[in-house]
Every structure is written in C-alpha cells, then in structure tokens.
Coordinates of C-alpha atoms and ligand atoms in Angstrom, one line a residue:
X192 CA 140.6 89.5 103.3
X193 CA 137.4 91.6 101.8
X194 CA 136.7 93.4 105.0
X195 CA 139.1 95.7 106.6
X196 CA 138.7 98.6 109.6
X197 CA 138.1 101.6 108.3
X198 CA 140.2 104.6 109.4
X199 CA 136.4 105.8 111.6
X200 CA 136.7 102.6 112.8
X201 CA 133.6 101.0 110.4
X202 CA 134.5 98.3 108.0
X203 CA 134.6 98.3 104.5
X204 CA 134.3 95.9 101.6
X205 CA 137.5 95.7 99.3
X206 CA 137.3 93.5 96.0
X207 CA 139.5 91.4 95.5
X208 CA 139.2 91.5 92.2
X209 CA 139.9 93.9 89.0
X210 CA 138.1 93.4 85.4
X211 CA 140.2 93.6 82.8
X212 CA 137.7 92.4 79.6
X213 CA 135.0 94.5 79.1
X214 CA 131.8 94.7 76.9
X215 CA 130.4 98.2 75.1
X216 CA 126.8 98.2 76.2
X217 CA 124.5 100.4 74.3
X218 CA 121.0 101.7 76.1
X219 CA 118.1 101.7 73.2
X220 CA 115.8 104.3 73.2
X221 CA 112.3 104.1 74.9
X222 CA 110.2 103.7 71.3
X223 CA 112.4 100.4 70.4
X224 CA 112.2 99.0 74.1
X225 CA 108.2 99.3 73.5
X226 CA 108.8 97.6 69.8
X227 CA 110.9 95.1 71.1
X228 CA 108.4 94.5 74.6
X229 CA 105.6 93.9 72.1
X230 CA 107.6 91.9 69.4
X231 CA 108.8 89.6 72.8
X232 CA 104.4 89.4 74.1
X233 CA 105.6 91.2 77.2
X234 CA 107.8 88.2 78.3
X235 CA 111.6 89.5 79.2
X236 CA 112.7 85.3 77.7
X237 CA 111.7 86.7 74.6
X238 CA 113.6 89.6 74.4
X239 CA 116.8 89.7 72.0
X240 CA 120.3 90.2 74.0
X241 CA 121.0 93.6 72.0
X242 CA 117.8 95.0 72.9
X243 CA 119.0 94.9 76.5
X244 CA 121.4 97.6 78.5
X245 CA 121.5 95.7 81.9
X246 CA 120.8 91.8 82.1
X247 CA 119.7 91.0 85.2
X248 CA 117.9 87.8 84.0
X249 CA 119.9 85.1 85.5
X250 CA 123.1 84.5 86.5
X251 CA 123.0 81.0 84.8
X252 CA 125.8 80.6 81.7
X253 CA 126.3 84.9 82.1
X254 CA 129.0 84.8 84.7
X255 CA 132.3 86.4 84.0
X256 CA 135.2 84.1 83.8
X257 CA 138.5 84.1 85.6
X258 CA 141.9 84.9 83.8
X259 CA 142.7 80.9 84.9
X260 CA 139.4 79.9 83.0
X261 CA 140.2 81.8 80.3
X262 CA 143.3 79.9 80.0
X263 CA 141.3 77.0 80.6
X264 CA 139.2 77.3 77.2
X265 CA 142.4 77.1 75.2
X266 CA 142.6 73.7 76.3
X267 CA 146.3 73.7 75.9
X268 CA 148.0 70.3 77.1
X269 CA 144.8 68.9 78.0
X270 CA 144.2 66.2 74.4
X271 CA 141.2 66.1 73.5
X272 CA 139.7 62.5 73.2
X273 CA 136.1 61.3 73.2
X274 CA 136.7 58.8 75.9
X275 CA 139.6 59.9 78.7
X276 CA 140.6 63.3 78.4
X277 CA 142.8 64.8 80.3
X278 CA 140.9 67.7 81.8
X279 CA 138.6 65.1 83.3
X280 CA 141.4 63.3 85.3
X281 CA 142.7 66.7 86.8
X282 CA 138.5 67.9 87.9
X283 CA 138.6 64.3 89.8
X284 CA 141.3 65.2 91.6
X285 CA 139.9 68.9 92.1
X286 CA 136.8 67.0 93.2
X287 CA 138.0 64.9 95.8
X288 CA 139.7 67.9 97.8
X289 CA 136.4 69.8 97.7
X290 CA 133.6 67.1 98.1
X291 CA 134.1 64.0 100.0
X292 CA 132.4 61.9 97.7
X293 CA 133.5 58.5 95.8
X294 CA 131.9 59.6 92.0
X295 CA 131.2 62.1 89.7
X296 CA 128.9 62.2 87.1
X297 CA 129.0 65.2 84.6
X298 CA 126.6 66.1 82.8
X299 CA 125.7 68.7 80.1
X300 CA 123.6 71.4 82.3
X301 CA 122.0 71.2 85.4
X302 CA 118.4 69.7 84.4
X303 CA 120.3 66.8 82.8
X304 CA 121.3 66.0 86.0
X305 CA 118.2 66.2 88.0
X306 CA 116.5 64.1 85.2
X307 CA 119.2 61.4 85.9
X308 CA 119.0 62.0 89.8
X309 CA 115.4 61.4 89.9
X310 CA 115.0 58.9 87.2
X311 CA 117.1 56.8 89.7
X312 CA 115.6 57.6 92.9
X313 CA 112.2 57.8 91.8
X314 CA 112.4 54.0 90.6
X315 CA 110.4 55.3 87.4
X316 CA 107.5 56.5 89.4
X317 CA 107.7 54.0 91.7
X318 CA 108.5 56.7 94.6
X319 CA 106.1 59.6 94.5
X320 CA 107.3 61.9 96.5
X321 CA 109.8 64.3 96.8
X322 CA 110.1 66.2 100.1
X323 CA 111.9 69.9 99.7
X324 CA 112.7 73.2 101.4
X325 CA 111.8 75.4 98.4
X326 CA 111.3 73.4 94.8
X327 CA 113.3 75.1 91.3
X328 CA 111.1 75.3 88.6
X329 CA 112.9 72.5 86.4
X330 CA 113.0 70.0 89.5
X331 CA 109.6 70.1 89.6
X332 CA 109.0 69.7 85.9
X333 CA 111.0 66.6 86.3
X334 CA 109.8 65.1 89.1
X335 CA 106.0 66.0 88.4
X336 CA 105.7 66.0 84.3
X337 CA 108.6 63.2 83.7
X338 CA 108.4 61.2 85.9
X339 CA 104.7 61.5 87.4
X340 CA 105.6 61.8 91.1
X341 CA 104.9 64.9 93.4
X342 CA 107.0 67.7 95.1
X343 CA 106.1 68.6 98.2
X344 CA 107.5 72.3 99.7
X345 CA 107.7 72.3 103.8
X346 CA 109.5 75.7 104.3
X347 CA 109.7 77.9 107.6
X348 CA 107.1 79.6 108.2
X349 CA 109.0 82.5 107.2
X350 CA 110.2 81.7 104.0
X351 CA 107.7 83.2 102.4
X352 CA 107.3 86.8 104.6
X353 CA 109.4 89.1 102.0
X354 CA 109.6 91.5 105.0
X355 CA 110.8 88.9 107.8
X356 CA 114.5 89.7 108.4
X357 CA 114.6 85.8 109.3
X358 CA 118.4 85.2 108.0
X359 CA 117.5 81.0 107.3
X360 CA 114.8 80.9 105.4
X361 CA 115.8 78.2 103.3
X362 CA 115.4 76.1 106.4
X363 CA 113.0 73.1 106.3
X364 CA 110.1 72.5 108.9
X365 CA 111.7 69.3 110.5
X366 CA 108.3 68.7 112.3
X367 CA 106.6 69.0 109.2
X368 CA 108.9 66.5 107.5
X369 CA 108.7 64.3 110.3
X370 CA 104.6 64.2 109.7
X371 CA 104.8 63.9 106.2
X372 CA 107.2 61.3 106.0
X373 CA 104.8 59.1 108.4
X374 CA 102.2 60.2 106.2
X375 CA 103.4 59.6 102.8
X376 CA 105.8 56.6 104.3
X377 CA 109.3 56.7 104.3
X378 CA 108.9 53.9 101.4
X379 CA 106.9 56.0 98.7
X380 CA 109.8 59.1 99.3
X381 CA 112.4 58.6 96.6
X382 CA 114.5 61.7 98.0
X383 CA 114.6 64.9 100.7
X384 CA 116.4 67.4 98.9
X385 CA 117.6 70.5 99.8
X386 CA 118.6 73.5 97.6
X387 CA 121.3 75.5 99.1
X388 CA 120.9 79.5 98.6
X389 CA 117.0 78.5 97.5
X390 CA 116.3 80.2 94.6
X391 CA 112.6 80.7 94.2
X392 CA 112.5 82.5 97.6
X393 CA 115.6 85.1 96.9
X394 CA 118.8 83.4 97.1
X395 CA 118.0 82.5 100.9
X396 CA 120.6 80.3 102.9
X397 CA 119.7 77.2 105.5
X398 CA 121.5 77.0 108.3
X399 CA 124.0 74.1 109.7
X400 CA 121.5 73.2 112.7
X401 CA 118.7 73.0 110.3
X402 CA 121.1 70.9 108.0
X403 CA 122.4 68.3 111.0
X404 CA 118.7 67.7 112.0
X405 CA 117.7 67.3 108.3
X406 CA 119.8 64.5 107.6
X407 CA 119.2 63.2 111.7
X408 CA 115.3 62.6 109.7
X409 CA 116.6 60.9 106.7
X410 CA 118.7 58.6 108.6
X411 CA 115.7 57.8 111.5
X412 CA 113.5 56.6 108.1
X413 CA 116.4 55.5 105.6
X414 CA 115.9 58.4 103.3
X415 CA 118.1 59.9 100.9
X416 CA 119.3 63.3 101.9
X417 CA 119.8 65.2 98.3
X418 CA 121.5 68.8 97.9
X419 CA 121.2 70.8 94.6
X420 CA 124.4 72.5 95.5
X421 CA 123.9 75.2 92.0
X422 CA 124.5 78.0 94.4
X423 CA 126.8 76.7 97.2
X424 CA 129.1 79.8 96.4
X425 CA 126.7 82.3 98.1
X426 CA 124.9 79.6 100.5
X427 CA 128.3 79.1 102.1
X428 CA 129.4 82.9 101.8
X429 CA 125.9 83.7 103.5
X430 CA 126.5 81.1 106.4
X431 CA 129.8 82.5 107.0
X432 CA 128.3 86.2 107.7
X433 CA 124.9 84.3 109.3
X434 CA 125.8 80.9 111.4
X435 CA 127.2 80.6 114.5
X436 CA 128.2 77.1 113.6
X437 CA 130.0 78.4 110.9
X438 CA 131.5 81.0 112.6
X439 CA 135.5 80.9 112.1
X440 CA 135.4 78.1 109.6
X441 CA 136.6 78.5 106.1
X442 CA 134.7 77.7 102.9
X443 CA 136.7 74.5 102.1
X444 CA 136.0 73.0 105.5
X445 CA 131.9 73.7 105.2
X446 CA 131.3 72.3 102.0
X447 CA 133.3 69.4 102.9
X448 CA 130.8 69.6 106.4
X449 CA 127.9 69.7 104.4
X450 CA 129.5 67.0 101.5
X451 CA 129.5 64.2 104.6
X452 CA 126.0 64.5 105.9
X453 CA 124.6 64.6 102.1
X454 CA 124.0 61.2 99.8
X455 CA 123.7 62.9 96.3
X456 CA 125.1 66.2 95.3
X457 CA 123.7 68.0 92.4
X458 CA 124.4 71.2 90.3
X459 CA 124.0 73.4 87.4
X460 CA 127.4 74.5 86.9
X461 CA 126.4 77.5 85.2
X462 CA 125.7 79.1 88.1
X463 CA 128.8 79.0 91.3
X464 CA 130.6 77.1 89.1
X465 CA 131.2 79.3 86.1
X466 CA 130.9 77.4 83.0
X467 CA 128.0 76.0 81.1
X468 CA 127.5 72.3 82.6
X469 CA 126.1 70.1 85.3
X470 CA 127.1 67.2 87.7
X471 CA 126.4 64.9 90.6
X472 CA 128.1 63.3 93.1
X473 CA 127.4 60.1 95.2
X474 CA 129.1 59.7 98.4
X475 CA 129.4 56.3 98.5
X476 CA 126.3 54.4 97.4
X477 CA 127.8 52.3 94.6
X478 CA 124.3 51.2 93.2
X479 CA 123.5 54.4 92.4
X480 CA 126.3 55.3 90.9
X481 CA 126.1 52.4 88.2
X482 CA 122.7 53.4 87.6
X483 CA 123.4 57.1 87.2
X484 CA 126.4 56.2 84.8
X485 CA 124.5 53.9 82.7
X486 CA 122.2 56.5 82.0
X487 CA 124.0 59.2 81.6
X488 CA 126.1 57.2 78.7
X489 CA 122.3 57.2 77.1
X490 CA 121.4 61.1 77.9
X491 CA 124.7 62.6 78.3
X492 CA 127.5 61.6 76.6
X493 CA 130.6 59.3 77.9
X494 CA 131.1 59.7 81.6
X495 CA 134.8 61.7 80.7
X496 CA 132.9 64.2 79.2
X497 CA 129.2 64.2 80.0
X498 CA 127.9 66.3 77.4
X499 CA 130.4 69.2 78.6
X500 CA 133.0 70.5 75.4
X501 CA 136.4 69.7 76.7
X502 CA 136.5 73.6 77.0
X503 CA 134.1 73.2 79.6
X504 CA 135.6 70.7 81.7
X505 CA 138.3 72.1 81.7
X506 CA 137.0 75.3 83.1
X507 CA 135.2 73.3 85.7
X508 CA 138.2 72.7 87.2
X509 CA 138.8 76.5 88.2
X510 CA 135.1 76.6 88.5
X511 CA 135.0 73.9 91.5
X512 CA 137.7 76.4 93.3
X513 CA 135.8 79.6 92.2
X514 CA 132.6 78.5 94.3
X515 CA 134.8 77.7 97.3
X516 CA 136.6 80.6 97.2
X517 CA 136.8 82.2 100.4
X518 CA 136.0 85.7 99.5
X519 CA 135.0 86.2 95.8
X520 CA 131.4 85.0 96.4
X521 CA 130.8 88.5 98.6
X522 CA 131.2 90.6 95.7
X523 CA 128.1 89.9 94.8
X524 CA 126.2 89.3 98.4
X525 CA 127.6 93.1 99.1
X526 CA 125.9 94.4 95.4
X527 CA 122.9 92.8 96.7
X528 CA 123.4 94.2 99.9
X529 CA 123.6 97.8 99.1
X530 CA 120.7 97.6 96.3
X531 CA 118.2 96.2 98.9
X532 CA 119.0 98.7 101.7
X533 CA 118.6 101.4 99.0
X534 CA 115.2 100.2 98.2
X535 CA 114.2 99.4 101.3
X536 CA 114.9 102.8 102.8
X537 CA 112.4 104.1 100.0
X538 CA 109.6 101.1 101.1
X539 CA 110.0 99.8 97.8
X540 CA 109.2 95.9 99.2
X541 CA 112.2 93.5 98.7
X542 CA 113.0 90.1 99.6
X543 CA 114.6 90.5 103.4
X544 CA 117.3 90.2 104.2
X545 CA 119.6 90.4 101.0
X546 CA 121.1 87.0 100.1
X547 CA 122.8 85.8 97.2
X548 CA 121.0 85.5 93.4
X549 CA 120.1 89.3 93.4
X550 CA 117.5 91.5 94.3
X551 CA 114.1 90.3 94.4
X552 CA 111.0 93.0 94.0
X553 CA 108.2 91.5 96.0
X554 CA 105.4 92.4 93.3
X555 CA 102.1 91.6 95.2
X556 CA 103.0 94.5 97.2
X557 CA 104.0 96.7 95.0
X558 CA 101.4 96.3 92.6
X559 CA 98.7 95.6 95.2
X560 CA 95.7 96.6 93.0
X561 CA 96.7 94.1 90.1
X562 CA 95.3 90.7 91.0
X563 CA 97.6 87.6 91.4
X564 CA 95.4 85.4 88.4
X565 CA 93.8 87.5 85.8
X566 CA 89.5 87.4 86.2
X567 CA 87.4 88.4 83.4
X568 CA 90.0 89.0 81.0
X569 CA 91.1 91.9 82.8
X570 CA 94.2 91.0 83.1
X571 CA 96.9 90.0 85.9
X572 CA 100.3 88.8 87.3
X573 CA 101.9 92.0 88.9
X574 CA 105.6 90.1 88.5
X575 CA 105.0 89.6 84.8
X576 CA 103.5 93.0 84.5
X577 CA 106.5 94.6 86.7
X578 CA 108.8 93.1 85.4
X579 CA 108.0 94.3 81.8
X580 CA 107.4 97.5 83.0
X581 CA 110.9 97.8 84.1
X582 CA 112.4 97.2 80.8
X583 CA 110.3 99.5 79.2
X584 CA 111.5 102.2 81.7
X585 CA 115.1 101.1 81.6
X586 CA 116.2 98.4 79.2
X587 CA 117.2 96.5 82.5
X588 CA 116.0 92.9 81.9
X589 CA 114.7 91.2 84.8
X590 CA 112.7 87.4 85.4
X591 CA 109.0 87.0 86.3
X592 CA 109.6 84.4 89.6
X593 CA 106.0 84.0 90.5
X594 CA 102.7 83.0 89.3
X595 CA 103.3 82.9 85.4
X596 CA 106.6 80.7 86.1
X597 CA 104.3 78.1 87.9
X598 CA 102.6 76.1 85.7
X599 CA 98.7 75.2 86.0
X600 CA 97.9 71.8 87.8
X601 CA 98.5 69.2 85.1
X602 CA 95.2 67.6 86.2
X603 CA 92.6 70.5 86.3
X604 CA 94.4 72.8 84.0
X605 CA 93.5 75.3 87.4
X606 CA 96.2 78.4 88.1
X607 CA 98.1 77.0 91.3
X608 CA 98.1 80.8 93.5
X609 CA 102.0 81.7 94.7
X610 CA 102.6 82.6 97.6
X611 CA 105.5 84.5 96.3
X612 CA 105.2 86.5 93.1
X613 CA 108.6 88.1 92.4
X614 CA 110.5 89.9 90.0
X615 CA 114.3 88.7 90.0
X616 CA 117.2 91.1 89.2
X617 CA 120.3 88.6 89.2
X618 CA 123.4 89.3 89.9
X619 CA 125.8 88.0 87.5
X620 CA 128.5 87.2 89.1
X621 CA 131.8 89.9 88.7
X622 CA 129.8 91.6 86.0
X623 CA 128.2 94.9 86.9
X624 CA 129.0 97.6 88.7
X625 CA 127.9 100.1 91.2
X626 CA 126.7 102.7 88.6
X627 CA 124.4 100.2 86.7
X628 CA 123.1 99.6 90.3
X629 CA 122.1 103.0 91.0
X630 CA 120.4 102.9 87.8
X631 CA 118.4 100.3 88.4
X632 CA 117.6 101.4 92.1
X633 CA 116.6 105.3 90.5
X634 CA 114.3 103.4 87.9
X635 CA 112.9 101.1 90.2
X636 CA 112.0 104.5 92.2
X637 CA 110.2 106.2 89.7
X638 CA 108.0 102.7 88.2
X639 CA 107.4 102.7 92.3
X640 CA 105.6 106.6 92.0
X641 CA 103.8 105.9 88.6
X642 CA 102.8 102.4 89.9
X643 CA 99.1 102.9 89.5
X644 CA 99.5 103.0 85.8
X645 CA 100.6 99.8 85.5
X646 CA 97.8 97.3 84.9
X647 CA 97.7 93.2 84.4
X648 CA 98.9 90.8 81.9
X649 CA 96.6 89.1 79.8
X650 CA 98.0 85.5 77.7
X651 CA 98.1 85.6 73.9
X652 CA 99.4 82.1 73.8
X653 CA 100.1 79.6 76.6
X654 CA 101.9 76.7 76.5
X655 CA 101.3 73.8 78.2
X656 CA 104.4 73.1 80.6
X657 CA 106.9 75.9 81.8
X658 CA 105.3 78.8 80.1
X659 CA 107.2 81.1 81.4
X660 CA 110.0 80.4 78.8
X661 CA 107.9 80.8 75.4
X662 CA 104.7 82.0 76.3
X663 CA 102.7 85.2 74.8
X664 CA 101.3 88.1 76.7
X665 CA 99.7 91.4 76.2
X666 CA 99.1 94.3 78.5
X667 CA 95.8 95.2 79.6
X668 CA 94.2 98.3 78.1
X669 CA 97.3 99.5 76.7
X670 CA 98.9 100.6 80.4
X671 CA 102.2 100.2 78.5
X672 CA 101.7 102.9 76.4
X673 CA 100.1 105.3 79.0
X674 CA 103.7 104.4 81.0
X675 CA 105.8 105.2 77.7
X676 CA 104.0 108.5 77.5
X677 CA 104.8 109.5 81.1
X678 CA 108.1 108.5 80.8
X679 CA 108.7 110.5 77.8
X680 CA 107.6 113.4 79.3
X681 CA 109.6 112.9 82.5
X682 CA 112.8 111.8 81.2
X683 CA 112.6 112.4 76.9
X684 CA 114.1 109.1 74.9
X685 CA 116.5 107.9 77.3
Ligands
F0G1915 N1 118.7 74.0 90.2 C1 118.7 75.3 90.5 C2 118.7 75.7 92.0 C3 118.7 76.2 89.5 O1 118.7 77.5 89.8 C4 118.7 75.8 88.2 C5 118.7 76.8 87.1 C6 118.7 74.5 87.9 C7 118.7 73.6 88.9 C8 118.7 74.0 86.5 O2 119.9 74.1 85.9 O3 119.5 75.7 84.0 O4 121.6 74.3 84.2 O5 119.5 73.3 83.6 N2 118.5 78.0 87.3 C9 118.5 79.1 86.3 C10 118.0 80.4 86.8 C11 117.8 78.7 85.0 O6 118.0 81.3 86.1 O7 117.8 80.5 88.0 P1 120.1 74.4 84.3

C-alpha cells in the first residue's frame, strides 16, 4: 500500500522504499558550466557526467538498483557458461509467470532488439510500413534508415496539445488506422506497434479500450500487433490511477491482459527493467521465433545470453518483478506529479497531465519568440536552446525531445517541423529526491522570468542520422553569456 488516509481525511503517498547507497554530488560553479556548455557545442549528450549536479537526461542504464539486484551482480551460484547458464533458466521461468508468451529472445540493449524485430517483419524492406501511436527515435532510424521502410504516427488528436488534460494520449486513432491500412494494404504493413508510456509525447499511457480495439484492427486485416513494452512499469502504474477497465486489477494480471492480445513484445531493459539489456517475446508464432533466433546468434550473442554479461541476466530476473511491482513504479509518477503541479501553478507550460518518464517543458511556448527551424542563420530550436540554458543556470542536465532529435528527411535533406518540441527532465527511477526537485522547479522559475534573453541555436557540425547524439551547436549572439551575467548578478557562483 502507497496511499493511506490521512488523519484530515486526504490521502498521502508513503514510499515503500528507503535508500541505503548513496552518491556525493558536487554542483560546479556557473563559469565551468559555461566552459563545459561550450566545450559540449551546447548539446547536454556532450556534456561529461562530473560536470553535472542533477541528471535528468534519461532514465535509460541510470536507475537505481534493488538490494536483490545487487545480489544479483555477484552472480553467486549462478556458473557462468557461454552457452546455458544458469541465470538464463531461472529469467524463463520469471518470464512465463509475467508474459504469457512461448519465447524469449535477449538481446544486448533495446535497439538490438527492434533491429531484429523489424528485420523480420519488414521482410528486408519488403513491408514498408510501420503503423504507430507515437514513433521512438531509434525505431524509426531502424525502420526508415536500415531497413528503407516508413513509420507512420496516427495519434489522438490530443496527443500533441501539451495543455490537454486528456489522461490517454498514447491512444491510436483507430479510424485513422483503419484508413491507412486500406490505403497502404494490410499486405505492405510489416507491424502496428504500440509503445506503452510513449515517450516522445511525455511518458503518456493508452488505455485498455484503446488497446482491445487495436488489436480487434490487426486481427480484421492479419496484422501483427507489436508492443515496445520499455516502460510498462509506469504505463501500467498510470492505467491503474487512469482506466476504469483497470480499475481493481493488479499489475501482474494487466501485463499478462495486455501480453495475450499482443504478437511481439519488445523492450529496452534499461529502462522498467533495471539493468542494461533488451529482449522480445513472441507469443506463439514459431516462424518468427526461428528467424529472430537465428539472427540474433549473428548480432547478439548466443540465445542464453544475448549480448547481456551474465551480471545482467541475472539482474533481469529481479528486473522483470521490479516493472510489475504493484507500487514501486508510483515513486516516480508522484515526483512527476508534484513537479508539474508546481510549474503549472506558475504557467510555466508542461506536458498535461503528469505521466511517467519525467517532466516535460513544452519549449514552443515558453520560448515563443525563438523559431522552431533556424532562418537566416539566426539561429533556432527553443528545446535545444532551453534545455542548455537550464544547465547553464543549474547544472541540471536535461534532453532536447524535439526538432533537433528529428532528423532531416533522408531524401530532401529538408528539416521535418515537430509538432512537439520538448525539453525532458527524466526521472530516474528511486534516485532523486524532493529537494533536488525544488531545485529544479525554482531554476526553472527564474530561466521562465529572464526567458527573453534566451535566443536560438545555430549548428556547428551536423551529422547525418540522429544528430542529436553528437552534433555541434552554438548560441546565437552570445545569449549565453548575457544569461551567465544575469545570473551572476542575481544569484553570485552558485
Ligand atoms: N524504445 C523506447 C520506448 C525507448 O525509450 C528506447 C530508449 C528504446 C526503445 C531504445 O532502447 O536505448 O536500450 O537501445 N530510450 C532512451 C531514452 C534512450 O533516453 O529515452 P536502447
């Protein structure tokens, strides 16, 4: 239980949780966050871990780990072996309880596995198209760059309304499918797949409904119904709060729900699972499995292992229960919670309503007079340029989500516009604390008063396909330094 009656009769959160490992952070002073901003071409990728008082970049790989997992890494009693260790027997069994699916392919992070997913459902190419709520940035490098098909997005309407308290908007526009699929024909679609807590649009949750009627589409046109199930923690956590067909279930019972009306499971396991790997599961389609195992003995590694240590595997095992867990995935939904009812209150403009992932600053409205695409070399991208202006303020690291993470149309070398140009603060999971929230919600107040000092980003060197991770930028006119010296004079070095 996580939610009891107050003594006012209210309810209140309790943790069920205590930390006991902990890690001295140290805040650098404003003149090396500039140095280390410029030395990193005003992308927050670039910028070295110690540089960094609160990481709020992802919470992929940076989640803290259970006392059991800890265990876990020790490996004790488990043999390592390259073919048949132990660990791998004991995660089947783990598996089966959770996901009612025949196989389980491991692989070494959560790309690995959507490049074997779509290799084999995409026929090489042979299948164009793709059909998804919201697309991830690496599913679409691999479906579009690899393997030369096409993603197509057919959100709600909603989805992408920062301000519409809508609580599914990771819900697909059945009628939408339904036209596209006639459209495109149900034989050129290798896949429909669905990403549960969709990341690119805040961490936001589908609902059971939308789910039944999803897979009622893929059945009326013998279509594969895929799930990238990389956040099921908080997707499931979300439609407990949310769905009334959810309503009184527990997590176990959804995801094994949601495991029976879905083909192919997919996941980084970095993220609700803990530990740095990835997997799929089939359901039953044994075709598919030998296909995805005989690649993934060419990509990955042998199908006990995957490309996972035996550390790792081991740890999935606790991982698996970790995601299912019915309360530790509302530690962070209630962090998230708080920090975008705080900002909110100020009309700082926030992804609504919280959902898992983090907080998500809707930058084309807070930085309304910096353009989306840069014109005349006057620079632009109001996520990139928030979201460096933030660690310049703070030393909280956050991720550009918007027009800089979508790459240029392969064809045209043409800027695609977003529709949604964010700046992500993740929420690691079991890793900060209230404090460092109110930090970030007090610096985010005071960027959101000196706001017209902040100008565009311009690109110093762009490379060709996910830019985002490597690429070079510069501020415009030197608003960095204009910020620095308001800030100084505000606040001194800290
Ligand atoms: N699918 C989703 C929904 C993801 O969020 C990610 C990664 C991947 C697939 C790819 O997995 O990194 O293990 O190869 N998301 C990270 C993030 C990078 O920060 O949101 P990976």
């Amino acid at each position: 239980m996580v939610y009891l009656k107050k003594s006012n009769g209210d309810y209140i959160y309790i943790p069920d949780l205590r930390i006991r490992v902990f890690q001295k952070l140290k805040l650098q002073p404003l003149k090396e966050r500039y140095r280390a901003l410029i030395e990193a071409g005003w992308n927050t990728f670039r910028i070295p871990v110690e540089k960094i008082y609160i990481d709020m970049l992802t919470d992929s790989g940076v989640n803290a780990i259970s006392l059991e997992q800890l265990s876990d890494m020790l490996g004790l009693g488990l043999e390592d072996a390259y073919a048949g260790n132990r660990a791998y027997y004991k995660l089947l069994d783990v598996f089966k309880e959770y996901i009612p699916h025949k196989y389980l392919v491991l692989t070494h992070q959560g790309r690995a596995a959507e490049n074997l997913v779509f290799r084999v459902l995409m026929k090489n190419g042979k299948k164009r198209y793709v059909l998804t709520n919201i697309h991830f940035t690496t599913t679409r490098a691999i479906v579009e760059r690899v393997y030369g098909g096409r993603m197509i997005e057919l959100p709600v309407r909603e989805a992408f309304d920062t301000a519409s308290n809508f609580e599914f908007k990771g819900n697909v526009d059945l009628l939408k499918l339904e036209e596209e699929i006639r459209r495109l024909k149900p034989e050129n679609i290798a896949a429909v797949r669905i990403e549960y807590a969709s990341n690119l649009i805040g961490g936001q949750p589908f609902s059971l409904k939308n789910y039944y009627e999803t897979r009622e589409i893929c059945d009326k046109y013998g279509i594969p119904l895929v799930a990238d199930i990389s956040m099921a923690d908080w997707q499931i956590a979300l439609m407990k709060k949310r769905d009334p067909l959810a309503k009184g279930k527990n997590a176990l019972s959804i995801i094994r729900e949601l495991m029976e009306l879905t083909d192919i499971a997919y996941a980084s396991a970095r993220k609700g699972f803990y530990v740095r790997g990835g997997f799929i599961t089939v359901k039953n389609n044994d075709r598919i499995y030998e296909e995805l195992r005989t690649w993934q003995v060419v990509f990955e590694g042998h199908t006990t292992y995957g490309g996972m240590s035996l550390k790792e595997v081991a740890m999935l095992i606790d991982g698996v229960k970790m995601a299912f867990d019915d309360e530790l995935p509302f530690y962070e939904l209630e962090q998230i919670e708080y920090a975008v009812k705080e900002l909110d209150k100020r009309n700082i403009p926030v992804v609504k309503p919280p959902g898992g992932l983090g907080v998500h600053v809707d930058a084309k409205r807070f930085l309304p007079h910096v353009p989306l695409i840069p014109v005349n070399n006057q620079g632009g991208y109001p996520a990139g340029a928030l979201v460096s202006a933030l660690y310049l303020i703070s030393g909280i690291r956050g991720m550009e989500r918007g027009q800089i993470s979508m790459d240029r149309d392969p064809e045209t070398g043409e800027e695609i516009p977003v529709e949604l140009d964010l700046v992500r603060l993740a929420m690691p999971r079991k890793t900060y604390l209230k404090d460092h929230l109110d930090y970030m919600i007090d610096r985010l107040i005071w960027l959101f008063e000196n706001r017209h000092v902040l100008k565009g980003l311009k690109w110093v060197y762009e490379p060709p396909i996910m830019r985002f991770f490597e690429g070079l930028l510069k501020d415009h006119d030197n608003w960095g330094l204009e910020l620095s010296n308001i800030y100084m004079k505000h606040f001194g070095e800290f």
